[in-house]
Coordinates of C-alpha atoms in Angstrom, one line a residue:
M100 CA 70.2 73.2 143.1
N101 CA 73.7 73.3 141.7
S102 CA 74.6 70.2 143.8
L103 CA 71.6 68.4 142.3
R104 CA 72.6 69.4 138.7
Y105 CA 76.2 68.2 139.4
L106 CA 74.7 64.8 140.6
L107 CA 72.5 64.5 137.5
A108 CA 75.4 65.4 135.2
S109 CA 77.6 62.8 136.9
L110 CA 74.9 60.2 136.4
A111 CA 74.5 61.2 132.7
L112 CA 78.2 61.0 132.1
G113 CA 78.3 57.7 133.9
L114 CA 75.7 56.3 131.5
I115 CA 77.7 57.4 128.4
A116 CA 81.0 56.1 129.9
A117 CA 79.5 52.8 130.9
F118 CA 78.2 52.1 127.4
A119 CA 81.4 53.3 125.7
S120 CA 83.8 51.6 128.0
E121 CA 81.9 48.5 128.9
N122 CA 79.4 47.5 126.1
M123 CA 81.7 48.8 123.3
F124 CA 84.8 47.2 124.8
W125 CA 83.3 43.9 126.0
I126 CA 81.4 43.1 122.8
V127 CA 80.7 39.7 124.4
A128 CA 79.5 40.5 127.9
P129 CA 81.8 38.9 130.6
Y130 CA 79.2 39.2 133.3
P131 CA 75.5 38.4 133.8
L132 CA 73.3 41.3 132.7
T133 CA 71.2 41.4 135.8
P134 CA 69.7 44.6 137.1
P135 CA 72.0 44.6 140.2
V136 CA 75.1 44.2 138.1
L137 CA 74.1 46.9 135.6
A138 CA 73.2 49.2 138.5
F139 CA 76.6 48.6 140.1
I140 CA 78.5 49.3 136.8
W141 CA 76.5 52.5 136.3
A142 CA 77.2 53.6 139.9
M143 CA 81.0 53.0 139.6
Y144 CA 81.2 54.9 136.4
A145 CA 79.1 57.7 137.7
L146 CA 81.3 57.9 140.8
C147 CA 84.5 58.1 138.7
C148 CA 82.9 60.5 136.3
A149 CA 81.9 62.7 139.3
A150 CA 85.5 62.8 140.4
A151 CA 86.6 63.7 136.8
L152 CA 83.8 66.3 136.6
S153 CA 85.0 67.8 139.9
A154 CA 88.5 68.2 138.4
V155 CA 87.0 69.9 135.3
V156 CA 84.9 72.3 137.4
L157 CA 87.7 73.2 139.8
T158 CA 90.3 73.8 137.1
G159 CA 88.1 75.7 134.7
I160 CA 89.3 73.7 131.6
Q161 CA 86.9 73.6 128.7
G162 CA 86.5 72.1 125.2
L163 CA 88.2 69.0 123.8
P164 CA 91.1 69.1 126.3
A165 CA 88.5 68.9 129.1
A166 CA 86.8 65.9 127.5
F167 CA 90.1 64.0 126.9
L168 CA 91.8 64.8 130.2
G169 CA 88.6 64.4 132.2
A170 CA 88.0 61.0 130.6
A171 CA 91.6 60.1 131.3
I172 CA 91.0 60.7 135.0
M173 CA 87.9 58.6 134.8
G174 CA 89.8 55.9 133.1
W175 CA 92.7 55.8 135.6
L176 CA 90.1 55.7 138.5
I177 CA 88.2 52.9 136.9
E178 CA 91.3 50.8 136.1
G179 CA 93.3 51.9 139.2
V180 CA 90.7 51.7 141.9
V181 CA 87.5 49.9 140.7
E182 CA 89.2 47.3 138.6
G183 CA 92.9 47.4 139.7
T184 CA 94.0 46.3 136.2
M185 CA 96.3 49.2 135.4
Y186 CA 99.1 47.7 137.6
L187 CA 99.2 44.6 135.5
A188 CA 101.6 44.5 132.5
F189 CA 103.2 47.6 133.9
P190 CA 103.7 50.2 132.4
F191 CA 101.7 49.3 129.2
Q192 CA 98.4 49.3 131.0
L193 CA 98.9 52.8 132.3
A194 CA 97.9 53.8 128.8
W195 CA 95.8 50.7 127.8
T196 CA 93.0 51.1 128.5
P197 CA 92.8 54.4 130.6
L198 CA 94.2 56.6 127.9
A199 CA 93.7 54.6 124.7
W200 CA 90.1 53.5 125.4
H201 CA 88.5 55.6 128.2
A202 CA 90.0 58.9 127.2
L203 CA 90.4 58.6 123.4
I204 CA 87.5 56.4 122.5
S205 CA 84.9 57.0 125.3
G206 CA 85.8 60.6 126.1
V207 CA 86.4 61.9 122.6
G208 CA 85.0 59.4 120.2
V209 CA 81.6 58.9 122.0
F210 CA 81.1 61.8 124.5
A211 CA 82.7 64.8 122.7
L212 CA 81.5 63.6 119.3
G213 CA 78.0 63.2 120.7
R214 CA 78.0 66.8 121.9
A215 CA 79.2 68.1 118.5
A216 CA 77.5 65.8 115.9
P217 CA 73.9 67.1 116.4
H218 CA 75.0 70.5 115.1
W219 CA 76.5 69.0 111.9
P220 CA 74.8 68.6 108.5
R221 CA 72.9 65.3 108.2
W222 CA 75.4 63.4 106.0
R223 CA 78.4 64.5 108.0
R224 CA 76.6 63.4 111.2
I225 CA 75.6 60.0 109.7
G226 CA 79.1 59.5 108.3
A227 CA 80.7 60.1 111.7
W228 CA 78.5 57.6 113.5
A229 CA 79.0 55.1 110.6
L230 CA 82.8 55.4 111.0
L231 CA 82.4 54.6 114.7
G232 CA 80.3 51.6 113.8
L233 CA 83.0 50.4 111.4
F234 CA 85.5 50.7 114.4
I235 CA 83.1 48.7 116.6
G236 CA 82.7 46.0 114.0
F237 CA 86.5 45.8 113.5
W238 CA 87.2 45.7 117.2
A239 CA 84.6 42.9 117.6
Q240 CA 86.6 40.5 115.5
Y241 CA 89.0 40.0 118.5
W242 CA 86.4 38.5 120.8
P243 CA 85.9 35.1 119.1
L244 CA 89.5 34.4 120.2
E245 CA 88.5 35.1 123.8
R246 CA 84.9 33.7 124.0
A247 CA 83.8 30.3 123.0
A248 CA 80.1 31.2 122.9
L249 CA 79.2 34.2 120.8
P250 CA 75.8 36.0 120.9
D251 CA 73.4 35.6 118.1
P252 CA 72.5 38.7 116.1
P253 CA 69.3 39.7 118.1
R254 CA 71.2 39.4 121.4
L255 CA 74.2 41.4 120.0
I256 CA 71.9 44.1 118.7
A257 CA 70.2 44.3 122.1
Y258 CA 73.5 44.5 123.9
L259 CA 74.9 47.2 121.7
A260 CA 72.0 49.2 120.2
G261 CA 69.6 48.4 123.1
F262 CA 71.9 49.7 125.8
G263 CA 73.1 52.3 123.4
V264 CA 69.8 54.2 123.8
A265 CA 71.2 55.3 127.1
V266 CA 73.7 57.5 125.3
P267 CA 71.3 59.9 123.5
L268 CA 69.1 60.0 126.6
A269 CA 72.1 61.1 128.6
H270 CA 72.9 63.7 126.1
L271 CA 69.3 65.0 126.3
L272 CA 69.8 65.4 130.0
L273 CA 73.1 67.2 129.5
D274 CA 71.4 69.6 127.1
R275 CA 69.2 70.6 130.1
L276 CA 72.2 71.0 132.5
T277 CA 74.6 73.1 130.4
P278 CA 76.2 75.3 131.5
L279 CA 76.8 73.5 134.8
S280 CA 77.3 76.1 137.6
L281 CA 79.8 75.6 140.4
P282 CA 78.4 73.6 143.3
P283 CA 79.8 73.9 146.8
R284 CA 83.4 72.7 147.1
R285 CA 82.5 70.2 149.8
V286 CA 80.1 68.5 147.2
L287 CA 82.8 68.4 144.6
M288 CA 85.2 66.6 147.0
I289 CA 82.8 63.7 147.9
A290 CA 83.7 61.5 144.9
P291 CA 87.4 62.2 145.0
I292 CA 87.7 61.5 148.7
A293 CA 85.6 58.3 148.5
L294 CA 87.8 57.0 145.7
A295 CA 91.0 58.1 147.5
G296 CA 89.9 56.2 150.6
L297 CA 89.1 53.1 148.6
W298 CA 92.6 53.3 146.9
A299 CA 94.2 53.7 150.3
L300 CA 92.5 50.7 151.7
Q301 CA 93.4 48.6 148.7
S302 CA 97.0 49.8 149.0
L303 CA 97.2 48.7 152.6
A304 CA 95.7 45.3 151.8
A305 CA 98.1 44.7 148.8
P306 CA 101.0 47.1 149.1
S307 CA 102.9 47.7 145.9
P308 CA 105.0 50.7 144.6
L309 CA 103.2 50.4 141.3
R310 CA 100.1 51.7 143.0
L311 CA 101.8 55.1 143.4
S312 CA 101.5 55.6 139.6
L313 CA 97.8 56.4 140.1
P314 CA 98.2 59.5 142.3
L315 CA 101.2 60.6 140.3
L316 CA 99.3 60.5 137.0
L317 CA 96.3 62.2 138.5
W318 CA 98.5 65.0 139.9
I319 CA 100.2 65.6 136.6
T320 CA 96.9 65.6 134.7
I321 CA 95.0 67.9 137.2
R322 CA 98.0 70.3 137.3
A323 CA 97.9 70.5 133.5
M324 CA 94.2 71.0 133.5
G325 CA 94.5 73.9 135.9
R326 CA 97.1 75.6 133.7
L327 CA 95.1 75.0 130.5
G328 CA 92.0 76.3 132.2
T329 CA 91.3 79.3 134.3
G330 CA 92.8 77.6 137.4
R331 CA 90.1 79.2 139.4
G332 CA 87.1 77.0 138.7
G333 CA 83.9 77.9 136.9
P334 CA 80.9 76.7 135.0
V335 CA 81.2 73.6 132.8
D336 CA 80.0 74.1 129.2
F337 CA 78.9 70.8 127.7
G338 CA 78.3 72.5 124.4
A339 CA 75.1 73.9 122.9
P340 CA 72.0 71.8 123.2
A341 CA 71.0 69.9 120.0
P342 CA 68.9 72.1 117.7
V343 CA 66.6 69.2 117.3
A344 CA 66.5 66.7 120.1
L345 CA 66.0 63.7 117.9
R346 CA 69.4 64.3 116.3
H347 CA 71.0 62.7 119.4
F348 CA 69.5 59.4 118.4
T349 CA 71.4 59.2 115.1
F350 CA 74.1 57.9 117.5
L351 CA 72.4 54.5 117.2
I352 CA 73.8 54.2 113.7
A353 CA 77.1 53.3 115.4
P354 CA 76.1 50.3 117.5
L355 CA 73.7 49.0 114.8
T356 CA 76.4 49.2 112.2
G357 CA 78.9 47.6 114.6
A358 CA 76.6 44.7 115.5
F359 CA 75.9 43.8 111.9
L360 CA 79.6 44.0 110.9
A361 CA 80.6 42.0 114.0
V362 CA 78.3 39.1 113.1
A363 CA 79.3 39.2 109.4
G364 CA 83.0 39.2 110.3
W365 CA 82.6 36.4 112.7
R366 CA 81.0 34.2 110.0
L367 CA 83.5 35.2 107.4
T368 CA 86.8 35.0 109.3
G369 CA 86.1 33.4 112.6
G370 CA 87.8 36.3 114.3
F371 CA 91.4 37.7 114.3
E372 CA 93.7 39.8 116.5
A373 CA 92.0 43.1 115.9
N374 CA 93.0 44.1 119.4
V375 CA 96.7 44.4 118.3
A376 CA 95.9 46.8 115.6
V377 CA 93.7 48.9 117.9
A378 CA 96.3 49.0 120.6
L379 CA 99.1 49.8 118.3
T380 CA 97.2 52.9 117.0
T381 CA 95.3 54.2 120.0
V382 CA 98.0 53.8 122.6
P383 CA 100.6 56.0 120.8
A384 CA 98.0 58.5 119.7
S385 CA 96.5 58.9 123.2
V386 CA 99.9 59.0 125.0
I387 CA 101.3 61.6 122.5
W388 CA 98.1 63.7 123.0
W389 CA 98.4 63.5 126.8
L390 CA 102.1 64.4 126.7
W391 CA 101.4 67.3 124.3
L392 CA 98.7 68.7 126.6
V393 CA 101.0 68.3 129.7
L394 CA 103.9 70.1 128.0
R395 CA 101.7 72.8 126.6
A396 CA 100.4 73.4 130.1
E397 CA 103.9 73.6 131.5
R398 CA 104.8 76.2 128.8
A399 CA 101.6 78.1 129.7
G400 CA 102.6 78.0 133.4
R401 CA 106.0 79.5 132.7
G402 CA 104.6 82.2 130.4

């Protein structure tokens, strides 16, 4: 039963990560939205989330550090194994997008906020998702510079808010799964071993010393997680279930606001380099946070 709950949690986390790191990032979809493509994206994110969840379970880390560092692991696995983009523009892409987007925005801004917001007063909850919507609308202004064909408003709303329904549904499932008890260790190792094997095959096919950055970053991060957690493993607390299930669906304020602002901005400005402003703020913030957690863990280990 614990193994099944771990699988379901990985699938739920994969849904949240796929929306936050794909739909929110690629405001204009770079791939055909066919069922096989969508299933593959979900499967890859669920696999990487399973590996990150295993790290969280085995190290016993909890709270916001678990969300940020766990999402960082997911991000490095997505960009270092599934996509292979983190070895480009080295070393900048070690942080962009694994830390700056996957960890900071997807892990904290969407997942962790999604666990906390249902417990907040109504206007604070609405305001938080509206701010995320403002960010989405601002980030969207970059894509006219990359894409000649932009979606019309109904298609953009369907792409953002339509797929965005998966996020509250995933949170409803996590409500039923928390706390997540410790499954057998052999189950926890399936996803990490599968991804390690894929990374090894890729490294043999295209050898590069830059590829060694992935296991190094993972080792540093997991070591820090162990020192910040119990180091012995234990149940994962996703946070208290929403007091009212429908509160999860206020998340849709974010993609709806983002879609309307995106279209308004495209018509008003024709697009601008919003990516530069986002990168210049999120990269330093995420790197500093990661370094602070790693140094804090080292001090804890010496104490």
